Amino acid sequence: MSVQLNRVLIYADFTGVLCSSVEQKIYVVLNETVPCVRLLNATHQIGCQSSISGDTGVLHVLETESDLDWILSSGPHPPYMVIMETAFFNRSVMMRMKNSSRVAGVAVIISKTGLADNFSPHTTCPNQNTGVYSESYGSDLANCNGTVWNPLGNGLSYEDFSFPVFALKDENQTQVLRKCYEDHNQRVNGSAPQYPLCAMQLFSHMHAVTDTVTCMRRTDLQNRFSINPEVLCDPLSDFNVWTSTRPLNNSAKGHAADESVVIAATRLDGRSFFWEQAPAAEGTVSGIVTLLATIQALYPVTQEAPPPRNIFFSFFQGEAFDYIGSSKMVYDMEKNDFVIDMNNVHSMLEIGQVGLLSGRSLWMHSDPVSRQNKSVDTEVSEEEGKLSLFSHLTVDHPSVSQPLPPSSFQRFLRARRIPGLVLADHNTSFTNRYYESMYDDAENLNVTYPPGLTPDEQLVYETDAAKSLAEVATLVARSLYLQAGGEENNLNNITADPKIVAQLLYGFLVQKNNSWFRSLLPPEVTKKGVNSILSEICVYPPVTRFVQYILANLTGTVTNLTESQCQNPSELSTENKDLFSYFWVSGPASVNGTREPFCVRASVRLSKAVSPAFELLEYGSRNYSTWTESRWKSIRARIFLVASRELEMLTLGVGVAVLLLSLLVTYFISSKAELLFSSARETPTTTY
């Protein structure tokens, strides 16, 4: 038995190696690719997908208008798999391809070559259906009637494409594609290329279809009646990150007695046309970095000279998709399922896009509807006055009739008319020319470095962007301190550190796997490498964990707890897990590269960021976000040479003929087996 088993294993292994070897000779696999995936909400689906077996087409590089005509009308070898440079990746070209049956898929080369002066695949009015303005509240301001916030938006991210669209990130693999195209597919003097041709196959089949209501219903049915249920889509969800200058009891829910809170908030997320390719430098990172630097500047003073009001810092996740994080926090406050409720909220200041792309001016946006209330208007005016003090920046406010820009503050106003401002670097429409696109990167925020610097030197280099955001953070920190009732004579002690801002910008936009970030994270992450966090995307995205641990570093206290005590602080009578979280971090590296981990105590918390629609099972809700992401089994791309149709049919015909001939020969041999294989009969000999 063991001998037979070994033979089977050897044969299987040999067959696997043979198949693998044959596949490698036929296909060139492209690894560094990023797909456009399918998203769904209560009414429709958006994004891209392939057929279940992948979509295949002949490669054609789109470089000129004549190439586009060749692909869409005159080329003799459709369907085509289009390789395009950045210059052609726009709504006009993509919609022409969407409406053509001659396109099997698109692969976009990610580069700055030929980049347009602007590109925003988002809509002109972000989150227009889930903000505060509606028929019952500021109806004349709803749907961006007063201000079109993103006039450059082309809505490409909200189209539904029936073919796959991938982004190509690796320059070497891009060159392989070009070489294959030039050797086999390029036209010579306008004539069609001859077979064999270079072809590409893209796999990105999505399981969910139609809308969130349909997808969740089918998933629920499978969970009830199927032995092996399959989830078709998942609600977009993650965690908000929050902390406060005075710790709040995390086990006590509902109204916090004798607690008045000033909320300072920003968003954590961004998006683009391609899955997880959203650097969101101006759109999101400028706000994150500013608020973190604000906390760094403000925290020591609030501990030495605490103001009467508590300052609550919140980083909301999922705001690009109809305010998921802020909706959930407000919902929990109204249900008395959070550490504070809406009656604890004194006022709010939100940090929007503050990259100062168009100069040194900041704008304080407020809600004209709630300001019709005299007490709210008075409080907002006082908040504006505090923001205008002590700054070298120009701080102004738009027309009093102008609505709020897209902001988390709108979800709080839906629950209660609280005083608040949104701080941004734009008066009316966004100054960000690449809003919610993969080109809103470090360069767009003017985060650049002199040549010749090492990574550790770049980490601490104070760019002009870092200095500007440090000024904004100082302004915000001082105004928050005054808003919380702090004494004005302490303001000189509140100054944001440009070096901290520089490190944050480098970490979020240039290189996450840097020495400072490694020192803040747990040892098990540091040993694997910071980039290993990317594999934990289903748990929570890297930015959430980074912000959580950076906050612990900026606001926490180093303790002498051991690793086991740090992970189980409730076992110690001296520690209070209701007020604090505990973080076992790697610590800075010594000269010889070793690290001495330690435990940090900080009042930094995570809270769920998932739309209340999924808790209420209202998948068609008009009040809350209903965005889901389709599941898929395989995302991959490969190229190979394809023969002509005639040669394929000839090969098939010869194969069938050989098969029939072999069957005929087998039948003939089988029918004559007795004659062909029996030995001559020996004459029996009888012995008497």
C-alpha positions as CSV (number, residue, x, y, z in Angstrom):
1,M,0.0,0.0,0.0
2,S,2.8,2.4,0.9
3,V,4.6,1.8,-2.4
4,Q,1.4,2.5,-4.4
5,L,0.8,5.6,-2.4
6,N,4.3,6.9,-3.0
7,R,3.8,6.2,-6.7
8,V,0.6,8.2,-6.7
9,L,2.2,11.1,-4.9
10,I,5.2,11.1,-7.2
11,Y,2.9,11.0,-10.2
12,A,0.7,13.8,-8.8
13,D,3.7,15.9,-8.0
14,F,5.2,15.3,-11.5
15,T,1.9,16.2,-13.1
16,G,1.6,19.4,-11.0
17,V,5.1,20.5,-11.9
18,L,4.5,19.7,-15.6
19,C,1.2,21.7,-15.6
20,S,2.9,24.6,-13.8
21,S,5.7,24.5,-16.3
22,V,3.4,24.5,-19.3
23,E,1.3,27.3,-17.8
24,Q,4.4,29.4,-17.2
25,K,5.5,28.9,-20.8
26,I,2.1,30.0,-22.0
27,Y,1.2,32.9,-19.7
28,V,3.0,35.9,-18.1
29,V,1.3,36.8,-14.9
30,L,1.0,40.4,-13.9
31,N,1.2,40.8,-10.2
32,E,1.3,44.5,-9.5
33,T,-2.3,45.3,-10.6
34,V,-5.2,47.0,-8.9
35,P,-8.8,46.4,-10.0
36,C,-11.9,48.6,-10.1
37,V,-14.4,46.6,-8.0
38,R,-18.2,46.7,-7.6
39,L,-19.9,48.7,-5.0
40,L,-23.7,48.8,-4.3
41,N,-26.1,51.0,-2.5
42,A,-29.9,51.1,-2.0
43,T,-30.7,51.9,-5.6
44,H,-27.9,50.8,-8.0
45,Q,-24.5,49.2,-8.5
46,I,-21.2,50.9,-9.6
47,G,-17.7,49.8,-10.5
48,C,-16.4,47.1,-12.8
49,Q,-16.3,43.3,-13.3
50,S,-15.3,40.6,-15.6
51,S,-17.2,37.5,-16.7
52,I,-16.9,34.4,-14.4
53,S,-14.1,32.9,-16.6
54,G,-12.3,36.2,-17.1
55,D,-12.4,38.6,-20.1
56,T,-9.9,38.2,-22.9
57,G,-8.9,40.6,-25.7
58,V,-6.1,41.5,-28.1
59,L,-3.8,44.1,-26.6
60,H,-3.8,47.6,-28.1
61,V,-2.0,50.5,-26.6
62,L,-4.0,53.7,-26.8
63,E,-1.7,56.6,-27.6
64,T,-3.5,58.7,-30.2
65,E,-7.0,59.4,-31.4
66,S,-6.4,57.1,-34.4
67,D,-5.7,54.3,-31.9
68,L,-9.1,55.0,-30.4
69,D,-10.8,54.8,-33.8
70,W,-8.9,51.5,-34.5
71,I,-10.2,50.0,-31.2
72,L,-13.8,51.2,-31.5
73,S,-14.4,50.8,-35.3
74,S,-11.8,49.8,-37.8
75,G,-9.5,47.3,-36.0
76,P,-10.0,43.7,-37.4
77,H,-9.3,41.8,-34.2
78,P,-12.0,42.7,-31.6
79,P,-12.6,42.6,-28.8
80,Y,-9.6,44.6,-27.6
81,M,-7.9,44.9,-24.2
82,V,-7.0,48.5,-24.1
83,I,-3.7,49.7,-22.5
84,M,-3.9,53.4,-21.9
85,E,-1.7,56.2,-20.5
86,T,-3.0,58.6,-17.9
87,A,-3.8,61.2,-20.5
88,F,-6.6,59.1,-22.0
89,F,-8.1,58.0,-18.7
90,N,-11.0,60.4,-18.6
91,R,-14.8,60.3,-18.7
92,S,-15.1,60.9,-22.5
93,V,-12.9,58.0,-23.5
94,M,-14.2,55.6,-20.9
95,M,-17.8,56.3,-21.8
96,R,-17.1,55.7,-25.5
97,M,-15.6,52.3,-24.5
98,K,-18.5,51.5,-22.2
99,N,-20.9,52.0,-25.1
100,S,-18.9,49.8,-27.5
101,S,-19.0,46.0,-27.8
102,R,-15.5,46.0,-29.1
103,V,-13.7,46.5,-25.7
104,A,-13.0,43.5,-23.5
105,G,-11.3,45.5,-20.7
106,V,-9.0,48.4,-19.8
107,A,-5.6,48.6,-18.1
108,V,-4.5,52.0,-17.0
109,I,-0.8,52.8,-16.6
110,I,-0.4,54.7,-13.3
111,S,2.1,57.6,-14.0
112,K,2.3,61.3,-14.1
113,T,3.1,61.4,-17.8
114,G,0.5,63.4,-19.6
115,L,-1.5,64.0,-16.4
116,A,-4.3,66.4,-17.0
117,D,-4.5,69.7,-15.0
118,N,-7.4,68.2,-13.1
119,F,-9.0,64.8,-12.6
120,S,-11.7,64.0,-10.1
121,P,-13.8,60.8,-10.7
122,H,-16.2,61.8,-7.9
123,T,-19.5,63.6,-8.4
124,T,-19.9,67.4,-8.4
125,C,-21.9,67.2,-5.2
126,P,-20.4,64.7,-2.8
127,N,-22.8,62.9,-0.4
128,Q,-25.7,65.1,-1.6
129,N,-28.5,62.8,-0.4
130,T,-27.3,62.1,3.2
131,G,-26.3,65.5,4.4
132,V,-28.4,67.9,6.5
133,Y,-30.0,69.8,3.6
134,S,-33.2,68.4,2.4
135,E,-36.9,69.3,1.7
136,S,-37.4,69.7,5.4
137,Y,-34.2,71.6,6.2
138,G,-32.8,74.3,4.0
139,S,-34.5,73.0,0.9
140,D,-33.1,75.8,-1.2
141,L,-29.6,74.6,-0.3
142,A,-30.1,70.9,-1.0
143,N,-28.4,69.1,-3.9
144,C,-25.7,71.8,-4.1
145,N,-28.2,74.4,-5.4
146,G,-26.2,77.2,-3.8
147,T,-22.6,75.9,-4.3
148,V,-21.2,73.2,-6.5
149,W,-18.4,72.0,-4.3
150,N,-16.6,69.8,-6.7
151,P,-17.1,71.3,-10.2
152,L,-14.3,69.3,-11.7
153,G,-16.0,66.0,-10.7
154,N,-16.8,63.8,-13.7
155,G,-18.7,61.0,-11.9
156,L,-16.5,58.3,-13.4
157,S,-16.3,56.4,-10.0
158,Y,-20.1,56.2,-10.0
159,E,-20.5,54.5,-13.4
160,D,-21.1,50.8,-13.9
161,F,-18.8,49.1,-16.4
162,S,-19.5,45.6,-17.7
163,F,-15.8,44.9,-18.4
164,P,-12.8,44.8,-16.0
165,V,-10.7,47.9,-15.5
166,F,-7.3,47.5,-13.9
167,A,-4.5,49.9,-12.9
168,L,-0.9,48.8,-13.7
169,K,1.5,49.9,-10.9
170,D,4.8,48.2,-11.8
171,E,6.9,49.9,-14.4
172,N,8.8,46.7,-15.3
173,Q,5.6,44.8,-16.1
174,T,4.3,47.8,-18.1
175,Q,7.5,47.5,-20.2
176,V,6.7,43.8,-20.7
177,L,3.3,44.7,-22.0
178,R,4.7,47.3,-24.3
179,K,7.3,44.9,-25.7
180,C,4.6,42.2,-26.3
181,Y,2.5,44.8,-28.1
182,E,5.3,46.2,-30.2
183,D,6.6,42.7,-31.2
184,H,3.2,41.3,-32.2
185,N,0.4,43.9,-32.4
186,Q,1.7,47.2,-33.6
187,R,0.5,48.4,-36.9
188,V,3.0,48.7,-39.7
189,N,2.2,51.5,-42.2
190,G,-1.4,51.4,-41.1
191,S,-1.9,47.7,-41.9
192,A,-3.3,45.1,-39.5
193,P,-0.8,43.0,-37.6
194,Q,-0.4,39.3,-38.4
195,Y,-1.0,36.4,-36.0
196,P,0.1,35.4,-33.4
197,L,-1.1,38.4,-31.5
198,C,-0.5,39.4,-27.9
199,A,-3.6,39.1,-25.7
200,M,-4.5,39.9,-22.1
201,Q,-6.9,38.2,-19.8
202,L,-8.4,40.0,-16.7
203,F,-10.2,38.2,-13.9
204,S,-12.4,40.3,-11.6
205,H,-15.8,38.6,-11.4
206,M,-18.1,40.1,-8.8
207,H,-20.6,38.0,-6.9
208,A,-23.1,40.8,-6.0
209,V,-25.5,42.4,-8.5
210,T,-28.2,45.0,-8.9
211,D,-28.2,46.8,-5.5
212,T,-27.6,46.4,-1.7
213,V,-31.2,45.4,-1.1
214,T,-31.0,42.5,-3.6
215,C,-27.5,41.4,-2.4
216,M,-28.3,41.4,1.3
217,R,-31.6,39.5,0.7
218,R,-29.8,36.8,-1.3
219,T,-27.1,36.6,1.4
220,D,-29.8,36.3,4.1
221,L,-31.6,33.5,2.1
222,Q,-28.3,31.6,1.8
223,N,-27.6,31.9,5.5
224,R,-31.1,30.4,6.2
225,F,-31.4,27.6,3.7
226,S,-27.9,26.7,2.4
227,I,-25.6,24.1,4.0
228,N,-22.6,26.1,2.7
229,P,-23.9,29.7,2.7
230,E,-21.9,32.2,0.6
231,V,-21.8,35.9,1.5
232,L,-22.2,38.0,-1.7
233,C,-21.4,41.4,-0.3
234,D,-20.3,43.1,2.9
235,P,-21.4,46.5,4.4
236,L,-18.6,49.0,4.2
237,S,-17.4,49.2,7.8
238,D,-14.4,50.0,10.0
239,F,-13.8,51.9,13.3
240,N,-13.8,55.5,14.3
241,V,-10.8,56.6,16.5
242,W,-11.5,59.0,19.4
243,T,-9.9,60.4,22.6
244,S,-10.5,63.2,25.0
245,T,-8.4,65.6,27.1
246,R,-10.2,64.2,30.2
247,P,-10.7,60.4,30.1
248,L,-14.4,59.3,29.7
249,N,-15.7,56.1,31.3
250,N,-16.1,53.7,28.4
251,S,-18.4,51.4,30.4
252,A,-20.9,54.1,31.2
253,K,-23.3,54.9,28.3
254,G,-25.6,57.7,27.7
255,H,-25.6,61.2,29.2
256,A,-22.3,62.0,31.1
257,A,-23.2,64.0,34.1
258,D,-21.5,67.4,34.5
259,E,-19.7,67.0,31.2
260,S,-19.7,69.6,28.5
261,V,-17.8,68.6,25.4
262,V,-16.2,70.5,22.5
263,I,-15.8,68.1,19.5
264,A,-12.9,68.5,17.2
265,A,-13.2,66.1,14.2
266,T,-11.9,65.1,10.8
267,R,-12.3,62.2,8.4
268,L,-10.1,59.1,8.0
269,D,-10.9,57.8,4.6
270,G,-10.7,58.7,0.9
271,R,-11.5,56.9,-2.2
272,S,-10.6,56.7,-5.9
273,F,-11.7,54.8,-9.0
274,F,-9.4,51.9,-8.2
275,W,-9.7,49.7,-5.1
276,E,-7.6,51.0,-2.2
277,Q,-5.6,53.4,-4.4
278,A,-6.6,56.6,-2.5
279,P,-3.7,58.6,-1.1
280,A,-6.1,61.5,-0.4
281,A,-3.3,63.9,0.5
282,E,-5.3,67.1,0.4
283,G,-8.7,65.5,0.7
284,T,-8.0,63.6,3.9
285,V,-4.4,63.4,5.1
286,S,-4.1,67.2,5.5
287,G,-7.0,67.0,8.0
288,I,-5.7,64.0,9.8
289,V,-2.2,65.5,10.2
290,T,-3.6,68.8,11.3
291,L,-5.8,67.3,14.0
292,L,-3.0,65.0,15.3
293,A,-0.6,68.0,15.5
294,T,-3.4,69.9,17.2
295,I,-3.6,67.2,19.9
296,Q,0.2,67.1,20.3
297,A,0.2,70.9,20.9
298,L,-2.8,71.0,23.1
299,Y,-2.5,67.9,25.3
300,P,0.2,69.0,27.7
301,V,-1.5,72.3,28.5
302,T,-4.9,70.7,29.1
303,Q,-3.3,68.4,31.7
304,E,-1.5,71.2,33.5
305,A,-4.3,73.8,33.2
306,P,-7.4,71.9,32.2
307,P,-10.2,74.0,30.8
308,P,-13.8,73.7,32.2
309,R,-15.0,71.8,29.1
310,N,-13.7,68.5,27.8
311,I,-12.3,68.4,24.3
312,F,-13.3,65.3,22.4
313,F,-11.2,64.4,19.3
314,S,-12.8,62.1,16.8
315,F,-11.5,60.6,13.5
316,F,-14.4,59.4,11.4
317,Q,-14.1,56.5,9.0
318,G,-16.3,55.9,5.9
319,E,-17.2,59.6,5.4
320,A,-16.7,59.4,1.6
321,F,-19.6,56.9,1.5
322,D,-22.5,59.0,2.9
323,Y,-21.0,59.7,6.3
324,I,-20.8,56.1,7.7
325,G,-18.6,56.9,10.8
326,S,-20.3,60.1,11.9
327,S,-23.8,58.7,11.3
328,K,-23.0,55.7,13.6
329,M,-21.6,57.9,16.4
330,V,-24.6,60.2,16.3
331,Y,-27.0,57.2,16.2
332,D,-25.3,55.7,19.2
333,M,-25.5,59.0,21.1
334,E,-29.2,59.2,20.4
335,K,-29.7,55.6,21.6
336,N,-27.6,56.3,24.8
337,D,-25.1,53.7,23.6
338,F,-22.1,56.0,23.6
339,V,-19.9,57.6,26.3
340,I,-21.7,60.9,25.8
341,D,-25.0,62.0,24.2
342,M,-26.0,64.9,22.0
343,N,-26.9,67.0,25.1
344,N,-23.2,66.8,26.2
345,V,-22.1,68.5,23.0
346,H,-21.4,72.2,23.5
347,S,-20.0,72.9,20.0
348,M,-18.0,71.4,17.1
349,L,-15.0,72.2,15.0
350,E,-14.3,70.1,11.9
351,I,-11.0,70.1,10.0
352,G,-11.7,69.7,6.3
353,Q,-9.2,70.2,3.4
354,V,-6.6,72.5,4.8
355,G,-3.6,71.9,2.5
356,L,-3.5,75.6,1.6
357,L,-3.2,74.8,-2.1
358,S,-4.2,78.2,-3.3
359,G,-2.5,80.5,-0.8
360,R,-2.5,81.2,2.9
361,S,-6.2,81.7,3.4
362,L,-8.6,79.6,5.5
363,W,-12.3,79.7,5.5
364,M,-14.7,79.1,8.4
365,H,-17.9,77.5,7.0
366,S,-21.1,77.5,9.1
367,D,-24.7,76.5,8.6
368,P,-27.0,79.4,7.7
369,V,-30.1,77.5,8.8
370,S,-29.1,76.8,12.4
371,R,-27.7,80.3,12.7
372,Q,-31.2,81.7,12.4
373,N,-31.4,80.7,16.1
374,K,-30.0,83.7,18.0
375,S,-28.1,81.7,20.6
376,V,-26.5,79.4,18.0
377,D,-25.5,82.4,15.9
378,T,-23.9,84.1,18.9
379,E,-21.9,81.0,19.8
380,V,-20.8,80.5,16.2
381,S,-19.7,84.2,16.0
382,E,-17.7,83.8,19.1
383,E,-16.1,80.6,17.7
384,E,-15.2,82.4,14.5
385,G,-13.6,85.2,16.6
386,K,-11.4,82.7,18.5
387,L,-10.2,81.1,15.2
388,S,-9.3,84.5,13.8
389,L,-6.9,85.3,16.7
390,F,-3.1,84.7,17.0
391,S,-2.4,83.6,13.4
392,H,-0.2,84.6,10.5
393,L,-2.8,83.0,8.2
394,T,-5.7,84.8,6.7
395,V,-8.9,83.4,8.3
396,D,-12.3,84.6,6.9
397,H,-15.8,83.3,6.5
398,P,-17.9,82.9,3.4
399,S,-21.2,84.5,2.7
400,V,-23.7,84.0,5.6
401,S,-26.2,82.4,3.1
402,Q,-23.7,79.8,1.8
403,P,-24.4,76.2,3.0
404,L,-21.8,73.9,4.7
405,P,-19.5,71.9,2.4
406,P,-19.7,68.1,2.6
407,S,-18.8,67.4,6.2
408,S,-19.4,65.1,9.2
409,F,-20.8,68.1,11.0
410,Q,-23.9,67.9,8.8
411,R,-24.8,64.5,10.4
412,F,-24.7,66.1,13.9
413,L,-26.9,68.9,12.7
414,R,-29.5,66.4,11.6
415,A,-29.8,65.3,15.2
416,R,-29.5,68.7,17.0
417,R,-28.8,72.3,16.0
418,I,-25.4,72.7,17.7
419,P,-23.0,75.6,17.1
420,G,-20.1,74.5,14.8
421,L,-17.7,75.4,12.1
422,V,-15.9,73.6,9.3
423,L,-12.4,74.9,8.6
424,A,-11.2,74.5,5.0
425,D,-8.8,76.2,2.5
426,H,-11.6,76.9,0.0
427,N,-14.3,79.7,0.0
428,T,-16.7,78.2,-2.4
429,S,-15.7,75.2,-4.6
430,F,-12.8,72.9,-3.7
431,T,-9.3,74.0,-4.6
432,N,-8.3,70.4,-4.8
433,R,-8.0,69.6,-8.6
434,Y,-7.6,65.8,-7.9
435,Y,-10.3,65.3,-5.3
436,E,-11.0,61.6,-4.6
437,S,-8.5,60.4,-7.2
438,M,-5.3,58.4,-7.1
439,Y,-3.4,61.6,-8.1
440,D,-4.3,63.4,-4.8
441,D,-0.9,62.4,-3.6
442,A,2.2,63.8,-1.8
443,E,3.1,65.9,-4.8
444,N,-0.4,67.4,-5.0
445,L,0.1,68.6,-1.3
446,N,3.6,69.9,-2.2
447,V,5.3,67.4,0.0
448,T,8.7,67.2,-1.8
449,Y,12.2,66.7,-0.7
450,P,15.7,67.9,-1.8
451,P,17.6,65.2,-3.8
452,G,20.1,63.1,-2.0
453,L,18.3,62.7,1.4
454,T,18.3,59.3,3.1
455,P,14.9,57.9,4.2
456,D,15.6,58.9,7.8
457,E,16.6,62.4,6.8
458,Q,13.4,62.7,4.7
459,L,11.4,61.6,7.7
460,V,12.4,64.6,9.8
461,Y,12.8,67.2,6.9
462,E,10.4,70.1,7.4
463,T,8.8,70.7,4.1
464,D,6.9,73.9,3.3
465,A,3.7,71.8,3.6
466,A,4.7,70.7,7.1
467,K,5.4,74.2,8.2
468,S,2.0,75.4,6.8
469,L,0.0,72.6,8.5
470,A,1.9,73.2,11.8
471,E,0.6,76.8,11.6
472,V,-2.9,75.6,11.0
473,A,-2.7,73.1,13.9
474,T,-1.4,75.9,16.2
475,L,-4.4,78.0,15.2
476,V,-6.9,75.2,15.8
477,A,-5.3,74.1,19.1
478,R,-5.5,77.6,20.6
479,S,-9.0,78.2,19.4
480,L,-10.2,74.9,20.9
481,Y,-8.5,75.7,24.2
482,L,-10.4,79.0,24.3
483,Q,-13.6,77.3,23.1
484,A,-13.3,74.9,26.0
485,G,-13.0,77.8,28.5
486,G,-9.3,77.9,28.9
487,E,-7.4,80.9,30.0
488,E,-5.9,83.1,27.3
489,N,-2.5,83.5,29.2
490,N,-1.8,79.8,28.5
491,L,-2.0,80.2,24.7
492,N,1.7,80.9,24.2
493,N,2.4,77.4,25.5
494,I,0.3,75.9,22.7
495,T,2.4,75.5,19.5
496,A,2.4,72.6,17.1
497,D,5.7,71.0,16.3
498,P,6.6,71.2,12.6
499,K,8.9,68.1,13.0
500,I,5.9,66.0,14.2
501,V,3.9,67.3,11.2
502,A,6.8,66.4,8.9
503,Q,7.0,62.9,10.3
504,L,3.3,62.4,9.9
505,L,3.2,63.6,6.3
506,Y,6.2,61.3,5.4
507,G,4.5,58.3,7.1
508,F,1.1,58.7,5.6
509,L,2.1,59.9,2.1
510,V,5.6,58.6,1.3
511,Q,6.7,55.6,3.3
512,K,4.6,53.9,6.1
513,N,7.4,51.5,6.8
514,N,9.6,54.1,8.5
515,S,11.6,54.0,11.8
516,W,9.1,56.3,13.7
517,F,6.0,54.3,12.7
518,R,7.8,51.1,13.6
519,S,8.5,52.3,17.1
520,L,4.8,53.1,17.7
521,L,3.4,49.7,16.7
522,P,3.3,46.3,18.5
523,P,6.5,44.2,18.2
524,E,4.7,41.4,16.2
525,V,3.9,44.0,13.5
526,T,7.4,45.5,13.6
527,K,8.9,42.1,13.1
528,K,6.8,41.3,10.1
529,G,7.2,44.8,8.7
530,V,4.8,47.7,8.8
531,N,3.6,46.8,5.3
532,S,2.1,43.6,6.8
533,I,-0.7,45.7,8.2
534,L,-2.0,46.0,4.6
535,S,-2.9,42.3,4.7
536,E,-5.2,43.1,7.7
537,I,-7.5,45.2,5.6
538,C,-10.5,43.1,6.5
539,V,-9.9,43.8,10.2
540,Y,-9.4,47.5,9.8
541,P,-7.4,49.6,7.3
542,P,-3.8,50.7,8.0
543,V,-4.7,54.3,8.6
544,T,-7.1,53.4,11.4
545,R,-4.4,51.5,13.3
546,F,-1.7,54.1,12.6
547,V,-3.9,56.9,13.9
548,Q,-4.8,54.8,17.0
549,Y,-1.2,54.1,17.9
550,I,0.0,57.7,17.0
551,L,-2.7,59.1,19.3
552,A,-1.5,56.7,22.1
553,N,2.1,58.0,21.6
554,L,1.0,61.7,21.6
555,T,-1.3,61.5,24.6
556,G,-0.3,58.4,26.6
557,T,1.9,57.7,29.6
558,V,4.7,55.1,29.6
559,T,4.1,52.6,32.4
560,N,6.3,49.9,33.9
561,L,3.7,47.1,33.2
562,T,5.0,43.8,31.8
563,E,3.6,42.5,28.5
564,S,1.2,40.2,30.1
565,Q,0.0,42.9,32.5
566,C,-0.3,45.4,29.6
567,Q,-2.5,42.9,27.7
568,N,-4.7,42.2,30.8
569,P,-4.7,45.4,32.9
570,S,-8.1,44.5,34.5
571,E,-6.3,42.0,36.7
572,L,-4.4,44.9,38.4
573,S,-6.2,47.0,41.0
574,T,-4.0,50.0,40.2
575,E,-5.2,50.2,36.6
576,N,-8.6,51.3,35.2
577,K,-9.6,49.7,31.9
578,D,-12.8,51.7,31.9
579,L,-10.9,55.0,31.5
580,F,-7.8,53.8,29.6
581,S,-6.6,51.5,26.8
582,Y,-3.2,49.9,27.0
583,F,-0.8,49.5,24.1
584,W,2.3,47.3,24.0
585,V,4.6,49.1,21.6
586,S,8.0,48.3,20.1
587,G,9.8,51.4,21.1
588,P,12.7,53.1,19.2
589,A,15.6,51.0,17.9
590,S,18.9,51.2,19.6
591,V,22.2,51.7,17.8
592,N,22.5,47.9,17.3
593,G,18.9,47.7,16.0
594,T,17.4,46.0,19.0
595,R,14.2,47.4,20.6
596,E,12.9,47.4,24.2
597,P,9.1,47.2,24.1
598,F,7.0,49.0,26.8
599,C,3.4,49.6,27.8
600,V,1.6,52.9,27.1
601,R,-1.6,53.9,28.9
602,A,-3.8,56.3,27.0
603,S,-7.5,57.2,26.7
604,V,-7.7,56.3,23.0
605,R,-10.6,54.2,21.9
606,L,-12.1,52.6,18.8
607,S,-15.9,52.7,18.1
608,K,-17.7,50.9,15.3
609,A,-18.1,52.7,12.0
610,V,-20.9,50.8,10.3
611,S,-24.0,52.3,8.9
612,P,-27.1,52.1,11.2
613,A,-29.0,50.9,8.2
614,F,-27.5,47.4,8.6
615,E,-28.2,47.3,12.3
616,L,-31.8,48.3,11.6
617,L,-32.0,45.9,8.6
618,E,-33.1,48.9,6.5
619,Y,-31.1,48.1,3.3
620,G,-33.1,50.6,1.3
621,S,-32.7,53.4,3.8
622,R,-32.8,57.0,2.6
623,N,-31.5,58.3,6.0
624,Y,-28.3,56.3,6.3
625,S,-25.5,55.0,4.1
626,T,-26.3,51.7,2.4
627,W,-23.0,51.1,0.6
628,T,-21.7,47.5,0.3
629,E,-18.8,46.0,-1.5
630,S,-19.2,42.9,-3.6
631,R,-17.1,39.8,-2.8
632,W,-15.0,38.1,-5.4
633,K,-12.8,34.9,-5.6
634,S,-10.0,35.9,-7.9
635,I,-8.4,39.2,-9.0
636,R,-5.6,38.5,-11.5
637,A,-4.2,39.5,-14.9
638,R,-2.0,37.7,-17.4
639,I,-0.8,38.0,-21.0
640,F,-0.2,35.4,-23.7
641,L,0.0,34.9,-27.5
642,V,-3.1,33.9,-29.3
643,A,-3.3,32.2,-32.7
644,S,-5.6,33.2,-35.6
645,R,-9.1,31.8,-35.6
646,E,-8.3,29.8,-38.7
647,L,-5.3,28.2,-37.1
648,E,-7.3,27.4,-34.0
649,M,-10.0,25.8,-36.1
650,L,-7.4,23.9,-38.1
651,T,-5.8,22.7,-34.9
652,L,-9.2,21.7,-33.5
653,G,-10.0,19.9,-36.7
654,V,-6.7,18.0,-36.8
655,G,-7.2,17.1,-33.1
656,V,-10.7,15.7,-33.8
657,A,-9.4,13.8,-36.8
658,V,-6.6,12.2,-34.8
659,L,-9.2,11.4,-32.1
660,L,-11.5,9.7,-34.6
661,L,-8.6,7.8,-36.2
662,S,-7.4,6.6,-32.8
663,L,-10.9,5.4,-32.0
664,L,-11.1,3.6,-35.3
665,V,-7.7,1.9,-34.9
666,T,-8.6,1.0,-31.3
667,Y,-11.9,-0.5,-32.5
668,F,-10.1,-2.5,-35.3
669,I,-7.5,-3.8,-32.9
670,S,-10.0,-4.7,-30.3
671,S,-12.2,-6.6,-32.8
672,K,-9.2,-8.5,-34.2
673,A,-7.5,-9.0,-30.8
674,E,-8.0,-12.8,-30.8
675,L,-6.4,-13.1,-34.3
676,L,-3.6,-10.6,-33.6
677,F,-2.5,-11.5,-30.1
678,S,-3.3,-15.2,-29.6
679,S,-0.3,-17.6,-29.9
680,A,-0.4,-20.5,-32.4
681,R,-2.2,-23.6,-31.0
682,E,0.1,-26.5,-30.2
683,T,-1.0,-29.9,-31.5
684,P,-1.7,-32.0,-28.4
685,T,0.5,-35.1,-28.0
686,T,-1.0,-38.2,-26.5
687,T,1.2,-40.7,-24.8
688,Y,0.0,-44.3,-24.6
